[in-house]
Tab-separated table of C-alpha atoms in Angstrom:
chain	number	residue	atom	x	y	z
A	232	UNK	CA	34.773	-4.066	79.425
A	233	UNK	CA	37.353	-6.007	81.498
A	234	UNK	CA	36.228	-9.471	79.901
A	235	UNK	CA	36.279	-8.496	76.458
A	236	UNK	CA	39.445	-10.109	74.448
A	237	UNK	CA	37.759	-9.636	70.895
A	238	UNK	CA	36.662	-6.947	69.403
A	239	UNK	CA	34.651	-6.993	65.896
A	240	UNK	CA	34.139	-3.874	64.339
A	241	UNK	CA	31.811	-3.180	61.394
A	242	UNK	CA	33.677	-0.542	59.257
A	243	UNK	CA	31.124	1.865	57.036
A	244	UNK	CA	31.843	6.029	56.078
A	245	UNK	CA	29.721	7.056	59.188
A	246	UNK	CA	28.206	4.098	61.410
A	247	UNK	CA	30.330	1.494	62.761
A	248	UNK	CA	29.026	-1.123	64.493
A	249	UNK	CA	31.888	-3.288	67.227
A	250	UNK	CA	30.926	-6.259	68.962
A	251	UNK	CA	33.079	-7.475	72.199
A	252	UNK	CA	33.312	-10.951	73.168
A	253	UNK	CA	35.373	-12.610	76.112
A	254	UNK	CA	37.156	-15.333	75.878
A	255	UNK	CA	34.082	-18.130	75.804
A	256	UNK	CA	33.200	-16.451	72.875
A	257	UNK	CA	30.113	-14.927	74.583
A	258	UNK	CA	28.780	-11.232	73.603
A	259	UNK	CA	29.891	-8.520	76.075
A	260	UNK	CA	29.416	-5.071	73.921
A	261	UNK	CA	27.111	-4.284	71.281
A	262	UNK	CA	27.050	-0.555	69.963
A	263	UNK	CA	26.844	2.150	67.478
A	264	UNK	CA	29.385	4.169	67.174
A	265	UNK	CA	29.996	7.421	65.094
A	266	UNK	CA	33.302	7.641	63.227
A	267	UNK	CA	34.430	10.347	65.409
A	268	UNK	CA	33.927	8.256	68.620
A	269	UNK	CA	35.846	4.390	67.088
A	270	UNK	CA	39.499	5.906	68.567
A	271	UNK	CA	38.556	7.406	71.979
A	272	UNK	CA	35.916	4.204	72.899
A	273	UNK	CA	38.812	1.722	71.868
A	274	UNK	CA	41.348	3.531	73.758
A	275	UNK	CA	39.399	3.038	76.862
A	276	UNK	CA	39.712	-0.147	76.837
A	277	UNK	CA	42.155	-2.924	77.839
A	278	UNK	CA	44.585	-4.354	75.166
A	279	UNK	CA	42.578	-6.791	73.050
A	280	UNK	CA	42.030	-8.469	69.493
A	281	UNK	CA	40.435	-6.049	67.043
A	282	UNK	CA	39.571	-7.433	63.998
A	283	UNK	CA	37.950	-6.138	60.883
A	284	UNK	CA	37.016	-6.471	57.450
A	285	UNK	CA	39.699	-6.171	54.691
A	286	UNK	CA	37.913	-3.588	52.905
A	287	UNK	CA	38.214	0.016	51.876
A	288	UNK	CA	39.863	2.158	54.794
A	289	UNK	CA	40.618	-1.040	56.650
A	290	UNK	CA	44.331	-0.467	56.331
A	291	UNK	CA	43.845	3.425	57.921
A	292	UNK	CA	41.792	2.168	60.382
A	293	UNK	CA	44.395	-0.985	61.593
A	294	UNK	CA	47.541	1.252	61.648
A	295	UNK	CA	45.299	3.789	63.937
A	296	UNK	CA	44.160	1.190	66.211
A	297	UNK	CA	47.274	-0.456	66.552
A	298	UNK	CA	48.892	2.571	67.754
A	299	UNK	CA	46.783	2.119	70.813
A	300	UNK	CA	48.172	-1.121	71.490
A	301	UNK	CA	45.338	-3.404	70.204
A	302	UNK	CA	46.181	-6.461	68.337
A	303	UNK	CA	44.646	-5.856	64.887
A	304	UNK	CA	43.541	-8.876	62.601
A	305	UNK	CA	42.171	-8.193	59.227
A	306	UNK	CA	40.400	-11.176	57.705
A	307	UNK	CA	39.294	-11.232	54.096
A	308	UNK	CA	35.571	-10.490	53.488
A	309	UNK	CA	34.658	-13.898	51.509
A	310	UNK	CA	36.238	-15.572	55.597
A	311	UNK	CA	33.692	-13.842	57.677
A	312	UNK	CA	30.968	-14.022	55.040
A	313	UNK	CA	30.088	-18.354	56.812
A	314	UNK	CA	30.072	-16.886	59.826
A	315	UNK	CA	26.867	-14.484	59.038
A	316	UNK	CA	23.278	-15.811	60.676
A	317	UNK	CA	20.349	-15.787	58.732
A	318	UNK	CA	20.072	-11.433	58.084
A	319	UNK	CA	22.566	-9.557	56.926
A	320	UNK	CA	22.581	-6.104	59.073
A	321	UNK	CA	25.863	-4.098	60.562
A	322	UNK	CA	25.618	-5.668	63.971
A	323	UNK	CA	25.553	-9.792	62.586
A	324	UNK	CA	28.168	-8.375	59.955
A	325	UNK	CA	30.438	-7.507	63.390
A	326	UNK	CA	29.554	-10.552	65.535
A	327	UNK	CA	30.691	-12.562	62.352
A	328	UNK	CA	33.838	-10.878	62.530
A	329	UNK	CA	34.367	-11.029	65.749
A	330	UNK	CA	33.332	-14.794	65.897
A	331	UNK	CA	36.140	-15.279	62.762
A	332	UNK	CA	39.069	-14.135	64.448
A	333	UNK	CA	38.203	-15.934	67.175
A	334	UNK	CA	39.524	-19.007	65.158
A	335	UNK	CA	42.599	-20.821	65.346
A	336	UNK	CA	42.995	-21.652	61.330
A	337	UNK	CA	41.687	-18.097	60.448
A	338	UNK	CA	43.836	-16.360	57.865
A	339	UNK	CA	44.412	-13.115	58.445
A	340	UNK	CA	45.680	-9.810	56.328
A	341	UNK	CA	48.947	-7.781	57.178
A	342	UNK	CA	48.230	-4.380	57.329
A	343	UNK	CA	49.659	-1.901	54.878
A	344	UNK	CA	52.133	1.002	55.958
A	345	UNK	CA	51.012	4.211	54.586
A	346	UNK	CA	54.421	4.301	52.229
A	347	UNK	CA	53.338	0.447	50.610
A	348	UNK	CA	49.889	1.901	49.839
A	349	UNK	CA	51.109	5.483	48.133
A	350	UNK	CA	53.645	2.898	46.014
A	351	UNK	CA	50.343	0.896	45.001
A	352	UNK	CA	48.330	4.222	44.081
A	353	UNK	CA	50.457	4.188	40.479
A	354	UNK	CA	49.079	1.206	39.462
A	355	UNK	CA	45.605	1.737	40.912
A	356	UNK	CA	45.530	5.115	38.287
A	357	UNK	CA	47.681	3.595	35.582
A	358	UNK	CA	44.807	1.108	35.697
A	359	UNK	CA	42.128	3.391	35.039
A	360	UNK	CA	43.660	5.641	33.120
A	361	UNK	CA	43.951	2.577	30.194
A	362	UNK	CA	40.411	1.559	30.448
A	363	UNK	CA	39.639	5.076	30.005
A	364	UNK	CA	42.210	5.292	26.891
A	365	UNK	CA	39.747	2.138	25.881
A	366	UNK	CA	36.863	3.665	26.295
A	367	UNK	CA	37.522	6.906	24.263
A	368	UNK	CA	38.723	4.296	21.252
A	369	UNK	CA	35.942	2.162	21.514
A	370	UNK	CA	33.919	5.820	21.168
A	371	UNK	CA	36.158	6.852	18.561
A	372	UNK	CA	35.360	3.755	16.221
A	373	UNK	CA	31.894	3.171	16.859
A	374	UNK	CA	31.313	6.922	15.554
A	375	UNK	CA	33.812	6.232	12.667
A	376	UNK	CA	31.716	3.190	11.916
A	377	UNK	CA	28.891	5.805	11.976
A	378	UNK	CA	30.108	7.201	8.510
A	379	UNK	CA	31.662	4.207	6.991
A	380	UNK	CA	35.048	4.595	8.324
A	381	UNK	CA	35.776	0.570	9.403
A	382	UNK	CA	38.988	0.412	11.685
A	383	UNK	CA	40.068	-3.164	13.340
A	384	UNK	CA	40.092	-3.625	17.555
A	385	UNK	CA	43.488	-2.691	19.245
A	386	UNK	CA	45.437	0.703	20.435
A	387	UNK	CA	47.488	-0.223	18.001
A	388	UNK	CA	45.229	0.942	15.679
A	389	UNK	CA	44.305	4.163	17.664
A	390	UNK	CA	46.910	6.105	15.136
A	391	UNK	CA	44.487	5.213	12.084
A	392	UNK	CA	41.216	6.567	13.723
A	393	UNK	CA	43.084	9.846	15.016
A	394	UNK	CA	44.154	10.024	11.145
A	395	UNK	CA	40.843	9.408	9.773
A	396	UNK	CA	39.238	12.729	12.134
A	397	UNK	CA	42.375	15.184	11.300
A	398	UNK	CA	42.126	14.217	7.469
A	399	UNK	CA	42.165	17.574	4.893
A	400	UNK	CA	39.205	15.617	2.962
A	401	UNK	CA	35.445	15.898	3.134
A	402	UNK	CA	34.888	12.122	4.150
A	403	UNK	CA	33.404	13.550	7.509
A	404	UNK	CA	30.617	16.238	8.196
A	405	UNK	CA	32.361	19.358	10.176
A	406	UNK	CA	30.325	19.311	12.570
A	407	UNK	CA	31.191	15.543	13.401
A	408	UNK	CA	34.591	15.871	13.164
A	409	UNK	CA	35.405	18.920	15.702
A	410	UNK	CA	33.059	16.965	17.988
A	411	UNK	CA	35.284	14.029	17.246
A	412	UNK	CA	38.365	16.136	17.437
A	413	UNK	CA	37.447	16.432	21.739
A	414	UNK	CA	37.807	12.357	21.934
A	415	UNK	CA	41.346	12.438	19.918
A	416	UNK	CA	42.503	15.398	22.267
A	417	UNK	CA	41.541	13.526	25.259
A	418	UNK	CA	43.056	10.387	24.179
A	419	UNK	CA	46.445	12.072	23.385
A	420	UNK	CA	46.140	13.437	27.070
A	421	UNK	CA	45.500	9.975	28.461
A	422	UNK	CA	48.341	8.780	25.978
A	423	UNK	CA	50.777	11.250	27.639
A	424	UNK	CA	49.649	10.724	31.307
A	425	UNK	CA	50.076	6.577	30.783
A	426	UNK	CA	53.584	7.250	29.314
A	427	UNK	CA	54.066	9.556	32.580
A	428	UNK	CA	53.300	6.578	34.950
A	429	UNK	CA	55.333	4.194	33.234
A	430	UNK	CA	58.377	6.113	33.051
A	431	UNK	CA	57.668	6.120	36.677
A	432	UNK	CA	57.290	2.438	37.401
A	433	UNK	CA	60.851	2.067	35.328
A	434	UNK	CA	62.317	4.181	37.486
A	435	UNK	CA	61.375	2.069	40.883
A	436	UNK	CA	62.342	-1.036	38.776
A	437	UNK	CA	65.667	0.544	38.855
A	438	UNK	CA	66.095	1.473	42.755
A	439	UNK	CA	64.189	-1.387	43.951
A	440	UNK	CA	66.404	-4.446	44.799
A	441	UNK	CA	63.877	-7.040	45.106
A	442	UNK	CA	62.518	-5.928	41.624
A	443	UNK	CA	65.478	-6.212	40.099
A	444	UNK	CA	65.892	-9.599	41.025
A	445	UNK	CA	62.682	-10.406	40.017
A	446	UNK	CA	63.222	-8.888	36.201
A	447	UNK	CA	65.452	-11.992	35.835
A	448	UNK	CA	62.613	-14.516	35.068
A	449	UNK	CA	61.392	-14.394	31.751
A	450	UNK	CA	58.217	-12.578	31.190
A	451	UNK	CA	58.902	-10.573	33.908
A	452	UNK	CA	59.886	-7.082	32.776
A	453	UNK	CA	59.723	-3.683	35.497
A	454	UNK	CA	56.217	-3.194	35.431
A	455	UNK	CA	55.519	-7.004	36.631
A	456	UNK	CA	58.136	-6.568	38.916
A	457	UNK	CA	57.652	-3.564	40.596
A	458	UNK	CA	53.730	-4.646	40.731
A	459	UNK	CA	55.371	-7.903	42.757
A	460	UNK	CA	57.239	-6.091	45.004
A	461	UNK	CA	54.538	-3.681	45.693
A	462	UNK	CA	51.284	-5.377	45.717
A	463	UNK	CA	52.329	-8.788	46.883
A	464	UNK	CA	52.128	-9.732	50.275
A	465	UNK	CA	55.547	-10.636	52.435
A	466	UNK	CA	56.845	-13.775	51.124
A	467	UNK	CA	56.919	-15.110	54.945
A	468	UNK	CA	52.734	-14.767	54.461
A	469	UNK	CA	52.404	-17.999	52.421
A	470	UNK	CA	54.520	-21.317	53.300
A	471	UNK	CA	54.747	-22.710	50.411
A	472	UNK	CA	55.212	-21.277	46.548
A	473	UNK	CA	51.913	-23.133	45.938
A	474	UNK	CA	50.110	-21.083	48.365
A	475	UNK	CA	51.304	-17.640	46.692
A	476	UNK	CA	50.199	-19.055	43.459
A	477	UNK	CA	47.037	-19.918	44.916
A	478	UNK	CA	46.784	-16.866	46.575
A	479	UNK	CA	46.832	-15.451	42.652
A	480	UNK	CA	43.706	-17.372	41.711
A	481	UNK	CA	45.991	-19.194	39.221
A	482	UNK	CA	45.661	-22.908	40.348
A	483	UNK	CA	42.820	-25.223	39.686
A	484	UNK	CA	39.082	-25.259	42.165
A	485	UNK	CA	38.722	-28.412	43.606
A	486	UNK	CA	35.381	-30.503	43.381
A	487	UNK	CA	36.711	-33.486	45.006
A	488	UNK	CA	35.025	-36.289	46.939
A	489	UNK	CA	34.926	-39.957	47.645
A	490	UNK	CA	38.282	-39.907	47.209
A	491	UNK	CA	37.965	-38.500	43.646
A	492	UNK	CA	40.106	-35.741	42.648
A	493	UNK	CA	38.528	-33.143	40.223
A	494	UNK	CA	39.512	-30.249	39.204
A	495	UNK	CA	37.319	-27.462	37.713
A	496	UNK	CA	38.435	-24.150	36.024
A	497	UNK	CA	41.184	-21.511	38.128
A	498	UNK	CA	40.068	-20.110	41.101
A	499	UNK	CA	40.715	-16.289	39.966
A	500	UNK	CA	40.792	-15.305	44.388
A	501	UNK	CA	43.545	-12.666	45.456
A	502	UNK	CA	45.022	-9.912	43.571
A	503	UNK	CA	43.630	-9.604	40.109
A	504	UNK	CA	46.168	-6.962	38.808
A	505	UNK	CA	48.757	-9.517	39.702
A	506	UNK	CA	47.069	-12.818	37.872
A	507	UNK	CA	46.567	-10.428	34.775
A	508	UNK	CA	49.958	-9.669	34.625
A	509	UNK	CA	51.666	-12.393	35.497
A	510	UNK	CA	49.369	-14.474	32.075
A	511	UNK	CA	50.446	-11.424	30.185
A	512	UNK	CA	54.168	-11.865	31.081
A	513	UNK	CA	53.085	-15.894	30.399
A	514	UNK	CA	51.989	-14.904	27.103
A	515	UNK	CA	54.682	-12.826	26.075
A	516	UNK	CA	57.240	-15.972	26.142
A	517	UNK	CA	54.148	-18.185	24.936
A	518	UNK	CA	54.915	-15.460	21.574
A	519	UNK	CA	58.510	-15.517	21.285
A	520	UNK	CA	58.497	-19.611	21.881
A	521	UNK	CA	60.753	-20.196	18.700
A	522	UNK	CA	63.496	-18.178	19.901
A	523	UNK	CA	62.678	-18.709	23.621
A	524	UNK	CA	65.080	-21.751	25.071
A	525	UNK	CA	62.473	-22.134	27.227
A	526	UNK	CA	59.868	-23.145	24.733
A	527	UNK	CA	61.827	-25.487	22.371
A	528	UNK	CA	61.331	-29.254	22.272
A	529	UNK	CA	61.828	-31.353	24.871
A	530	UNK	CA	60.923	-29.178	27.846
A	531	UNK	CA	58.190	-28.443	29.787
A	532	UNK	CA	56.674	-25.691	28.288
A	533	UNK	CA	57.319	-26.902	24.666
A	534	UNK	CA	55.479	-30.401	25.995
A	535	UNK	CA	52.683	-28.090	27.250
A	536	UNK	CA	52.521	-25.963	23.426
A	537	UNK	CA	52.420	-29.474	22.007
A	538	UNK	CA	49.681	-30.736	23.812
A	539	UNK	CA	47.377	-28.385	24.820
A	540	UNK	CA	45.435	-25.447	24.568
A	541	UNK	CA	47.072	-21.909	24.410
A	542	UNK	CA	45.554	-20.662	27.055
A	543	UNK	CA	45.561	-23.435	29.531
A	544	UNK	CA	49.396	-23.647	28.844
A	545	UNK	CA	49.672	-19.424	29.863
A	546	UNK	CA	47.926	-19.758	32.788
A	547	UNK	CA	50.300	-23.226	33.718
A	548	UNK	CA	53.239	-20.979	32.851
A	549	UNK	CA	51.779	-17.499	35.089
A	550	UNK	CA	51.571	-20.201	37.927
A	551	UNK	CA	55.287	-21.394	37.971
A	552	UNK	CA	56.296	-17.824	37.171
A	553	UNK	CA	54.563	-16.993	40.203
A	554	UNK	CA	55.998	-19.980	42.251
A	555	UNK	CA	59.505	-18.877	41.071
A	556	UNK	CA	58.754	-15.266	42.294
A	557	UNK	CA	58.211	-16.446	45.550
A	558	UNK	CA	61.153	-18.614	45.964
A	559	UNK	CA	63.563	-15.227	44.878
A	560	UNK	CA	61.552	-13.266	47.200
A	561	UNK	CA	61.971	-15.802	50.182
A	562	UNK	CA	64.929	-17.277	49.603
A	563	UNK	CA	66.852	-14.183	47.589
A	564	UNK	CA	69.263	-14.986	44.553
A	565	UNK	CA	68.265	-14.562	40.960
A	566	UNK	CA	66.558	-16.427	38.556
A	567	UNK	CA	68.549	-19.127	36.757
A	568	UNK	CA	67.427	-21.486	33.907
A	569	UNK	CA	67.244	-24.927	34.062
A	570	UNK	CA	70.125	-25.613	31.963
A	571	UNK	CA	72.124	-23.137	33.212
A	572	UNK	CA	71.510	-24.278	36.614
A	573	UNK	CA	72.522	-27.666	35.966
C-alpha cells in the first residue's frame, strides 16, 4: 500500500468498490469493501488522492475522508463516464475514476460543508413541494373536466377549481365532491407549507450579504439570490464569467470543425434549479420591457426583443445575468446600470 498515490472509490448504499494506483498509473489494490470497513481501510493507509464520483452521499463521504488527511477530488459523473472500458461493473466504474483524477486538466468538485448543504435542503423541498401543488391541480381539473366543469392551466386558477368543489349547488355528485374535497385540503396544506419556505428564503435574503448584493440586478429578487449564494459554487471555481454561465448550461453546444464555427441549441449541464431561475428572473424583465430602462430602444436587450425570438432573447438575458452575478460575487460591489455607470 506504500506505492499507491490514487485512490478510486466506487460509492453505492452497501458495496464499494476502491481501486489504488501508484504513480505510473499502474493498479496496486482492487477490493470490496463493506460500508462499515471504507474509514478504517483508508485510514491505514498513507496520505493519498481519493477521488470519487459527485453523486449522492459523495459530499458525506469527502468531508469524512478528508478528516483523515487524504486529498479528496470529486469529479463530475459525465468526466469519468470516457474513461469506462468496454463493461460497465463497480470495479471499471472505480479504475475510471481513479484513472480521471489522475489527469492534469481534470475538473474537479469542491466539497460541501455540512452547513452549505442544510441551506440547500429548502430549496430541494420547496421544489417538490410545487410539483406536488401541480400535481394535485392537474388531478383537481382533470376530475372537474370529468363533469363538465372546464377550468384554464395555471395556479392562478387553483382558486376557481377549489370554488367549483365547495359550491352550495348540485353541479357535482356527493360522493365526488367529498372525495374531491381530500385534493383541495391537501392543496391548501401544500399552499401553506410553500408560503412557510418562502418566508424563509426572505428571511436569509435579508442576513445574507452576498445576497443582498446580488438582489441589485434586475430579475434577481431573494429567492434567485439566496439560490446563488447557496447553490453556486465559489466564484474563485470558474475563471472567467463565461465559464459560470457555462457552468449553467446557458451558452450555446458547439459543433465546430474545419475551422467552422456552429453552434447548436444550449447546453442545459450544471445546476438546473439555477438555469430555471435565472430564465425566470430573464423573463420577468422580458414582461415589464416597456417600463424596464433596460428594455427600451436602442439597447441591447431592446435590439434582442426587436430581432428575435422571445425565448432565445431570455435565455441571452439569464446568461449575462449570470455573468454579472459572478463578477459581484468575485469582485464584490453592487450592480449598476449601464447608464448609471457611465
Amino acid at each position: 500500500m506504500s506505492e499507491i498515490t490514487t485512490v478510486g472509490l466506487d460509492l453505492a448504499k452497501n458495496v464499494f468498490q476502491l481501486h489504488g494506483a501508484d504513480g505510473a498509473g499502474r493498479a496496486v489494490l482492487r477490493r470490496k469493501l463493506r460500508r462499515g470497513q471504507v474509514l478504517e481501510v483508508l485510514a491505514a493507509m498513507p496520505r493519498c488522492a481519493v477521488a470519487m464520483e459527485a453523486c449522492g452521499g459523495a459530499h458525506f463521504w469527502g468531508r469524512e475522508i478528508g478528516k483523515l488527511g487524504h486529498e479528496v477530488r470529486l469529479i463530475p459523473p459525465a468526466y469519468v463516464k470516457p474513461f469506462v472500458r468496454r463493461q460497465k461493473n463497480d470495479a471499471a466504474d472505480a479504475e475510471a475514476i481513479c484513472e480521471a483524477a489522475q489527469r492534469p486538466n481534470m475538473r474537479f468538485v469542491p466539497v460541501k460543508s455540512e452547513e452549505k448543504q442544510g441551506a440547500t435542503a429548502v430549496f430541494r423541498v420547496r421544489e417538490l413541494l410545487i410539483r406536488q401543488r401541480t400535481q394535485t391541480i392537474n388531478a383537481l381539473r382533470g376530475h372537474l373536466t370529468e363533469f363538465g366543469e372546464v377550468v384554464p392551466q395555471g395556479a392562478w386558477n387553483a382558486r376557481r377549481l377549489t370554488e367549483l368543489v365547495e359550491a352550495d349547488d348540485d353541479a357535482l355528485p356527493s360522493a365526488a365532491r367529498a372525495t374531491l374535497q381530500v385534493l383541495v385540503d391537501g392543496l391548501r396544506h401544500l399552499d401553506e407549507r410553500i408560503a412557510g419556505l418562502d418566508a424563509e428564503i426572505a428571511r436569509r435574503a435579508r442576513e445574507d450579504e452576498v445576497a443582498r448584493r446580488l438582489m441589485t440586478i434586475p430579475g434577481i429578487g431573494p429567492l434567485i439570490a439566496t439560490a446563488l449564494a447557496t447553490l453556486a459554487p465559489p466564484p474563485e471555481h470558474f475563471r472567467r464569467a463565461r465559464d459560470f454561465a457555462a457552468w449553467l448550461g446557458l451558452t450555446p453546444r458547439q459543433h465546430s470543425t474545419g475551422g467552422k464555427q456552429r453552434l447548436g441549441a444550449t447546453t442545459r449541464m450544471g445546476e438546473r434549479s439555477l438555469r430555471r431561475l435565472l430564465i425566470l428572473g430573464a423573463n420577468s424583465v422580458v414582461i415589464k420591457r416597456r417600463t424596464n430602462p433596460m428594455a427600451q430602444a436602442g439597447t441591447w436587450l431592446g435590439g434582442l426583443l426587436a430581432r428575435k425570438p422571445g425565448m432565445l432573447v431570455r435565455v441571452a438575458l439569464a446568461n449575462k445575468m449570470a455573468r454579472i452575478v459572478w463578477a459581484l460575487m468575485a469582485r464584490g460591489g453592487v450592480y449598476k446600470a449601464p447608464v448609471a455607470a457611465a
